[in-house]
CSV table of N, CA and C in Angstrom, one decimal:
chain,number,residue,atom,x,y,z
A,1364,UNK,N,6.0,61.4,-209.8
A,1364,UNK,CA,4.6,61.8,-209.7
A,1364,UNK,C,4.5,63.0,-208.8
A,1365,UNK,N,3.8,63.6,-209.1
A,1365,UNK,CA,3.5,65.0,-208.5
A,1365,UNK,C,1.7,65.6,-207.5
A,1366,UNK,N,1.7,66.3,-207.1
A,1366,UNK,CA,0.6,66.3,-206.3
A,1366,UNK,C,-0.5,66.3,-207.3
A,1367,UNK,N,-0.5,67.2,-208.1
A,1367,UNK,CA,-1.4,67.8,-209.1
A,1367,UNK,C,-1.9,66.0,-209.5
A,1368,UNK,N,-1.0,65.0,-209.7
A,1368,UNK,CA,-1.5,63.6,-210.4
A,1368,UNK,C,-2.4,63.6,-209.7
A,1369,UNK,N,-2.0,63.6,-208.5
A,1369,UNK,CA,-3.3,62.7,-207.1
A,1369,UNK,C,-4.2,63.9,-207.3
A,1370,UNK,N,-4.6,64.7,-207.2
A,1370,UNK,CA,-5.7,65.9,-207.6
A,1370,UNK,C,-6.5,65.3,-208.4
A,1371,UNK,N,-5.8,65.1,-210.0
A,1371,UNK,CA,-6.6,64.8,-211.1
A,1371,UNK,C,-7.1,63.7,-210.8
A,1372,UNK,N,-6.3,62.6,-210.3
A,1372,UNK,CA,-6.9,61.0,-209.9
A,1372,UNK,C,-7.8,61.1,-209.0
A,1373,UNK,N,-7.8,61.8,-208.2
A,1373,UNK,CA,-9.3,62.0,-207.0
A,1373,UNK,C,-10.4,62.3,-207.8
A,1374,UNK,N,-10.4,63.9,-208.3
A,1374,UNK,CA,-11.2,64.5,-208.8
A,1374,UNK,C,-12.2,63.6,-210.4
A,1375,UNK,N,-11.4,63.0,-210.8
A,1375,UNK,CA,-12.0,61.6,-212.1
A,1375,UNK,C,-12.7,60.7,-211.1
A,1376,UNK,N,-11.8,60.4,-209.9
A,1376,UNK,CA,-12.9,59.3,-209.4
A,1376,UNK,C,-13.7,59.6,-208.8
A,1377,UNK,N,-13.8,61.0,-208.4
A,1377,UNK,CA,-15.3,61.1,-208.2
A,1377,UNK,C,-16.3,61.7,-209.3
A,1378,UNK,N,-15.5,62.0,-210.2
A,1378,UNK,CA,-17.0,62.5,-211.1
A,1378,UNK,C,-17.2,61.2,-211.9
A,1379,UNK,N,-16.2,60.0,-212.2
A,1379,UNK,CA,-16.2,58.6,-212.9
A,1379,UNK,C,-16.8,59.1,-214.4
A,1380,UNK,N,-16.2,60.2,-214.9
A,1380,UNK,CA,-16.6,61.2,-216.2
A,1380,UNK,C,-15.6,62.0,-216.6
A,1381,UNK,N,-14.5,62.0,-218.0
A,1381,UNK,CA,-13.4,62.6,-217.8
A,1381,UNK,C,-13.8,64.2,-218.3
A,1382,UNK,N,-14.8,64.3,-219.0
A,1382,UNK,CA,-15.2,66.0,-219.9
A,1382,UNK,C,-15.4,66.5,-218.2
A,1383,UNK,N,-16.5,65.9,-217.2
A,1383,UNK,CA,-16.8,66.7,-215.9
A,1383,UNK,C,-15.5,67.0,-215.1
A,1384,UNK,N,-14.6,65.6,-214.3
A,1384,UNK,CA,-13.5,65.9,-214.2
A,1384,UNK,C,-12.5,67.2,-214.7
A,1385,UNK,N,-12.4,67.2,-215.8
A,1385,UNK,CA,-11.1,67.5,-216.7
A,1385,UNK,C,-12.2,69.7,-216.2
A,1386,UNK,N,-13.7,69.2,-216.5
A,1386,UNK,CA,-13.8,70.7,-216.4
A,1386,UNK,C,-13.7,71.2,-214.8
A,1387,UNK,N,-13.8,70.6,-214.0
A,1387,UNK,CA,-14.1,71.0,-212.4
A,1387,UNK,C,-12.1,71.0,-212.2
A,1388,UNK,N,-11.7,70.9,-213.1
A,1388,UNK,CA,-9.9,70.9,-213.0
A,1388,UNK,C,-9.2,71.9,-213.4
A,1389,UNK,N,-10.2,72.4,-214.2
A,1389,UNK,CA,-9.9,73.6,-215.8
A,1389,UNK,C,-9.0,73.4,-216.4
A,1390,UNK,N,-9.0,72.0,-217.0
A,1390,UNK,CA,-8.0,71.8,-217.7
A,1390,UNK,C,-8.8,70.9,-219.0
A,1391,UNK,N,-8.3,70.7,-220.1
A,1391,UNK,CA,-8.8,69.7,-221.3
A,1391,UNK,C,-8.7,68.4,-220.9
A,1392,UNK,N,-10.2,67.6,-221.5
A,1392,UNK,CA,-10.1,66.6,-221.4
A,1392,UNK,C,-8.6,65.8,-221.7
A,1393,UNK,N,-8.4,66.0,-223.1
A,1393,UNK,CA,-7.4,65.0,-223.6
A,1393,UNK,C,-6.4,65.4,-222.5
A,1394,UNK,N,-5.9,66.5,-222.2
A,1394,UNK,CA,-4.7,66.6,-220.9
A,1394,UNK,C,-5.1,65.8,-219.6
A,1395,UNK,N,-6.6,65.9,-219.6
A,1395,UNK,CA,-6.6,65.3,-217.8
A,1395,UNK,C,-6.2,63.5,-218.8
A,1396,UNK,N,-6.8,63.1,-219.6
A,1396,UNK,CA,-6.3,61.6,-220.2
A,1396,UNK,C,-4.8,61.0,-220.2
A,1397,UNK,N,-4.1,61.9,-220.9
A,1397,UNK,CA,-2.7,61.9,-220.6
A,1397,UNK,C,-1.9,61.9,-219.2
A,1398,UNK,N,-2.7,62.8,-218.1
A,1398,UNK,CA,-2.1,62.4,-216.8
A,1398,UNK,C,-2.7,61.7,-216.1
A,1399,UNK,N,-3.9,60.9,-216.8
A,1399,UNK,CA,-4.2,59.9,-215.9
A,1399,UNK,C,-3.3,58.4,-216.5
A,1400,UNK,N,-2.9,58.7,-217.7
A,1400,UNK,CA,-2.2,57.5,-218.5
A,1400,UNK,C,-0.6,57.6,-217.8
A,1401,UNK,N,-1.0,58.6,-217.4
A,1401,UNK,CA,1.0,59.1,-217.1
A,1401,UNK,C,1.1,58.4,-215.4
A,1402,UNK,N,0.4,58.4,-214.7
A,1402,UNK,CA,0.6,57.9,-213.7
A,1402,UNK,C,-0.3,56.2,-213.7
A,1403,UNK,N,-1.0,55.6,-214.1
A,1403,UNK,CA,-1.2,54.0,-214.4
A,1403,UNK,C,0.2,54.0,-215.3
A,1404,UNK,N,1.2,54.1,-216.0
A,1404,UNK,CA,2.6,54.1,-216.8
A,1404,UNK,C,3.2,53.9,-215.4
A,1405,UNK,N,3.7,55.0,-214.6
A,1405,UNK,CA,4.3,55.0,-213.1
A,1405,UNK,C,4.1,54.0,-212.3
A,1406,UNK,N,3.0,53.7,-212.1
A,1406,UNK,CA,2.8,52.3,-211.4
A,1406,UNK,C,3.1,51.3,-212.0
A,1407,UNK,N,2.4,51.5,-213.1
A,1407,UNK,CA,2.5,49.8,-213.6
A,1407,UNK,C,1.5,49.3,-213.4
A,1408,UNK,N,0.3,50.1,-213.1
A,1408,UNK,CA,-0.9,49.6,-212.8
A,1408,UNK,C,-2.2,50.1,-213.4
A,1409,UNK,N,-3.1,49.0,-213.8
A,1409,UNK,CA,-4.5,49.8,-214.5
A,1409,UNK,C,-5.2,50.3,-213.4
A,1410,UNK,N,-5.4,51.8,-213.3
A,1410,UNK,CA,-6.4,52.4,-212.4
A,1410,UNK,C,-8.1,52.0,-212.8
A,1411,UNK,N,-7.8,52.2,-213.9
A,1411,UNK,CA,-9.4,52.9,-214.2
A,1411,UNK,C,-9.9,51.9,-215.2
A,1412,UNK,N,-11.5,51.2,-215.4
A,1412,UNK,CA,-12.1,50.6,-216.6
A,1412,UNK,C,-12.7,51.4,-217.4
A,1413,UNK,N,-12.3,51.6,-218.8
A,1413,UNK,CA,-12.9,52.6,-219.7
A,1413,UNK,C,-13.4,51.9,-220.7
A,1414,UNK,N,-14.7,52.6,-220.5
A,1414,UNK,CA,-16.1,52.5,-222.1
A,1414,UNK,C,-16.2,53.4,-222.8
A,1415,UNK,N,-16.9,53.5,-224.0
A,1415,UNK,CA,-17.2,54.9,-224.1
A,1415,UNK,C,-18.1,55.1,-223.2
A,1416,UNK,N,-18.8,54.7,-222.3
A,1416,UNK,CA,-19.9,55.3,-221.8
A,1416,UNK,C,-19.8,55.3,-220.6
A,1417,UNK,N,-18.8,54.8,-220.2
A,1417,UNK,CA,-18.4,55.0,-218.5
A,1417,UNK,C,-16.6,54.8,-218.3
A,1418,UNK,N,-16.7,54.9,-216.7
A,1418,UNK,CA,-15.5,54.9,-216.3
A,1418,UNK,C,-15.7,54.4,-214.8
A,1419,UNK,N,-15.0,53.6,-214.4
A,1419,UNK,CA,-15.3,53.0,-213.5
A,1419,UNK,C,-13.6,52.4,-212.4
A,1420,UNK,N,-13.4,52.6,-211.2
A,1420,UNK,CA,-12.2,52.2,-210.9
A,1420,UNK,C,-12.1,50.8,-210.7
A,1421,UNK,N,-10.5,50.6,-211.1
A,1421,UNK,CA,-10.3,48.7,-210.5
A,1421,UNK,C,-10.2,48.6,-209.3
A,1422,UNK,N,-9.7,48.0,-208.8
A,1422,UNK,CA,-9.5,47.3,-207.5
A,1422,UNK,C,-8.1,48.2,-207.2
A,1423,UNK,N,-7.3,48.5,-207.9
A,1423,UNK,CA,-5.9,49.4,-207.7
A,1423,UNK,C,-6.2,50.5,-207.8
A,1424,UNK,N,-7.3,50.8,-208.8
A,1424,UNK,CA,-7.9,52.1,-208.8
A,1424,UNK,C,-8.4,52.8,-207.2
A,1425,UNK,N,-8.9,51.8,-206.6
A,1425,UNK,CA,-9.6,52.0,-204.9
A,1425,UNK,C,-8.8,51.9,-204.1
A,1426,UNK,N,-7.6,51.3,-204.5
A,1426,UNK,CA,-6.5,51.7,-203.0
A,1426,UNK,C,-6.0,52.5,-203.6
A,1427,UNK,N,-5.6,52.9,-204.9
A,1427,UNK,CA,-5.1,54.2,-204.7
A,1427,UNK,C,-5.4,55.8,-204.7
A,1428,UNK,N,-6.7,55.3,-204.5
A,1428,UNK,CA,-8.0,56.7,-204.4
A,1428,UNK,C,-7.4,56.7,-203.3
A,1429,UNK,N,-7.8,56.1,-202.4
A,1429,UNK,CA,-7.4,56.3,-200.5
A,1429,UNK,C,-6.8,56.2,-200.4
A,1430,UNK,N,-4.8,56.5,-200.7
A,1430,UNK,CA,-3.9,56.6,-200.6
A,1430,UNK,C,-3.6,57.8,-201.2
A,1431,UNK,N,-3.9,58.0,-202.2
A,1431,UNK,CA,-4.0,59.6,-202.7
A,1431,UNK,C,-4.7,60.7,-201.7
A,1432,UNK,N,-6.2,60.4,-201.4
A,1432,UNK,CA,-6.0,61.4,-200.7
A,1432,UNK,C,-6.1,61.2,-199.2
A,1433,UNK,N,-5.8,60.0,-198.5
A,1433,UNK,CA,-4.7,60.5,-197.6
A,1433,UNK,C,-3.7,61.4,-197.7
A,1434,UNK,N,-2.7,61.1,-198.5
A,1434,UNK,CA,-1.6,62.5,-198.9
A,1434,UNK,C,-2.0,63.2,-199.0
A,1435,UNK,N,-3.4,63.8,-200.2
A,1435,UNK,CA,-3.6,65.2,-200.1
A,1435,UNK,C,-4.0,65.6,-198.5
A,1436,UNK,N,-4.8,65.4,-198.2
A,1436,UNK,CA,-5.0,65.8,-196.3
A,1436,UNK,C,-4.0,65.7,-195.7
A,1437,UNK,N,-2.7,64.9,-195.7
A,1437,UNK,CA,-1.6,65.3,-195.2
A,1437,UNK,C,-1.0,66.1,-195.8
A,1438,UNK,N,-0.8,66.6,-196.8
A,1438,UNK,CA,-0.4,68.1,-197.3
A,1438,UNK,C,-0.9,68.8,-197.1
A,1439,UNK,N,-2.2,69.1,-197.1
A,1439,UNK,CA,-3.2,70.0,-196.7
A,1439,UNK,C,-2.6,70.6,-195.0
A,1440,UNK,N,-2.7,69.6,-194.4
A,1440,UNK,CA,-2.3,70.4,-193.1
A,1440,UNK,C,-0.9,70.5,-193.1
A,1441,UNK,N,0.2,70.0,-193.5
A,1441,UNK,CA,1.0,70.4,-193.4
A,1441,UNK,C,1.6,71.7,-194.1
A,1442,UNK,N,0.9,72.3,-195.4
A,1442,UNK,CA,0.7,73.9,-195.6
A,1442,UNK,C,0.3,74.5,-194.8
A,1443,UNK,N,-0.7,74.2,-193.9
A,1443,UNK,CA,-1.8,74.8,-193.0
A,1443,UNK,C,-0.8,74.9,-192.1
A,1444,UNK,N,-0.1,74.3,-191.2
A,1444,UNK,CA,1.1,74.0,-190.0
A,1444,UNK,C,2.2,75.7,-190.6
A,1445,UNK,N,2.6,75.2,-192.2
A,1445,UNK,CA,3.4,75.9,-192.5
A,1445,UNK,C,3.2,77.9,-192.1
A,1446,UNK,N,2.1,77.7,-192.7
A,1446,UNK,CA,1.3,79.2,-193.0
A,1446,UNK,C,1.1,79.8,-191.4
A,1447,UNK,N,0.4,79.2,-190.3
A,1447,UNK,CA,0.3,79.1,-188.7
A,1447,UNK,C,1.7,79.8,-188.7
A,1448,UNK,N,3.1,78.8,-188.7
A,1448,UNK,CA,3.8,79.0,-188.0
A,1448,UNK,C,4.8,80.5,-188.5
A,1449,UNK,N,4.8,80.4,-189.8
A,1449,UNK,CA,5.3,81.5,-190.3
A,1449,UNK,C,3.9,82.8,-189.7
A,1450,UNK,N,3.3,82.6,-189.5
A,1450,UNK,CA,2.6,83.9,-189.2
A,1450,UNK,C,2.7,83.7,-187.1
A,1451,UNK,N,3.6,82.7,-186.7
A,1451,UNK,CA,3.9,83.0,-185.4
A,1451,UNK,C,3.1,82.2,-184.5
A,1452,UNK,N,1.9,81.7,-185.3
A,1452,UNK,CA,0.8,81.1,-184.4
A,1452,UNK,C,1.1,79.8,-183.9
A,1453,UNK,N,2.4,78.8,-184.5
A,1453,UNK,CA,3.2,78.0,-184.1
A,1453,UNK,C,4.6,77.8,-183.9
A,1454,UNK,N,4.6,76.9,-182.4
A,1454,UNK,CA,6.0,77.3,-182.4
A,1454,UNK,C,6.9,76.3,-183.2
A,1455,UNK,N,6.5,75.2,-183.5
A,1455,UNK,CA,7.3,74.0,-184.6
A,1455,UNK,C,6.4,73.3,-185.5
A,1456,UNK,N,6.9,73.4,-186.3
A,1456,UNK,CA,6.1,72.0,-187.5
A,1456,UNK,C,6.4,70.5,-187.5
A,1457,UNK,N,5.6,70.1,-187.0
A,1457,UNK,CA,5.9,68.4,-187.0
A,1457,UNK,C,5.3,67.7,-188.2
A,1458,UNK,N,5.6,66.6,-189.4
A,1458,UNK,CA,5.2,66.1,-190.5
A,1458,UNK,C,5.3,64.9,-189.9
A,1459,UNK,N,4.0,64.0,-190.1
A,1459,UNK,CA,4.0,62.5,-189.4
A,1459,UNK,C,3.8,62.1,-190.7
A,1460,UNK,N,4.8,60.6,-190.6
A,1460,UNK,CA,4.3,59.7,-192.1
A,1460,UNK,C,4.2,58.1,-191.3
């Protein structure tokens, strides 16, 4: 799984709409579908309940919203740490898990 999964899996769960999703991603719906299928395959787990008329997360769907982006905010500063220190403004990068 790659960052971009948790991206797309945040950004669906918050719009709970894959056309809105897939456009605030700039990517096609049927592509954002496929990588949301590609990571519930990876787990082994059903994220999401799908209607035609809604979309709604399961109960695996909710912890792994908030495990997703926890990571992305831990990426997030740890690019941010990166970029600081290469431009001198730090003297070491520390990554906590």
């Amino acid at each position: 799984m790659e960052l971009r999964h948790l991206r797309y899996f945040v950004v669906l769960a918050e719009e709970l709409h894959f056309t809105r999703a897939a456009e605030r991603l700039n990517i096609s719906p049927p592509t954002l579908t496929v990588q949301i299928q590609e990571i519930e395959r990876t787990l082994s787990a059903q994220l999401l309940n799908r209607t035609k008329r809604s979309v709604t997360l399961t109960s695996a769907g909710e912890v792994f919203l908030s495990e997703a982006r926890r990571v992305l905010k831990q990426f997030a500063t740890a690019e941010n740490a990166g970029r600081r220190a290469g431009r001198g403004e730090l003297g070491r990068i520390e990554i906590g898990y």
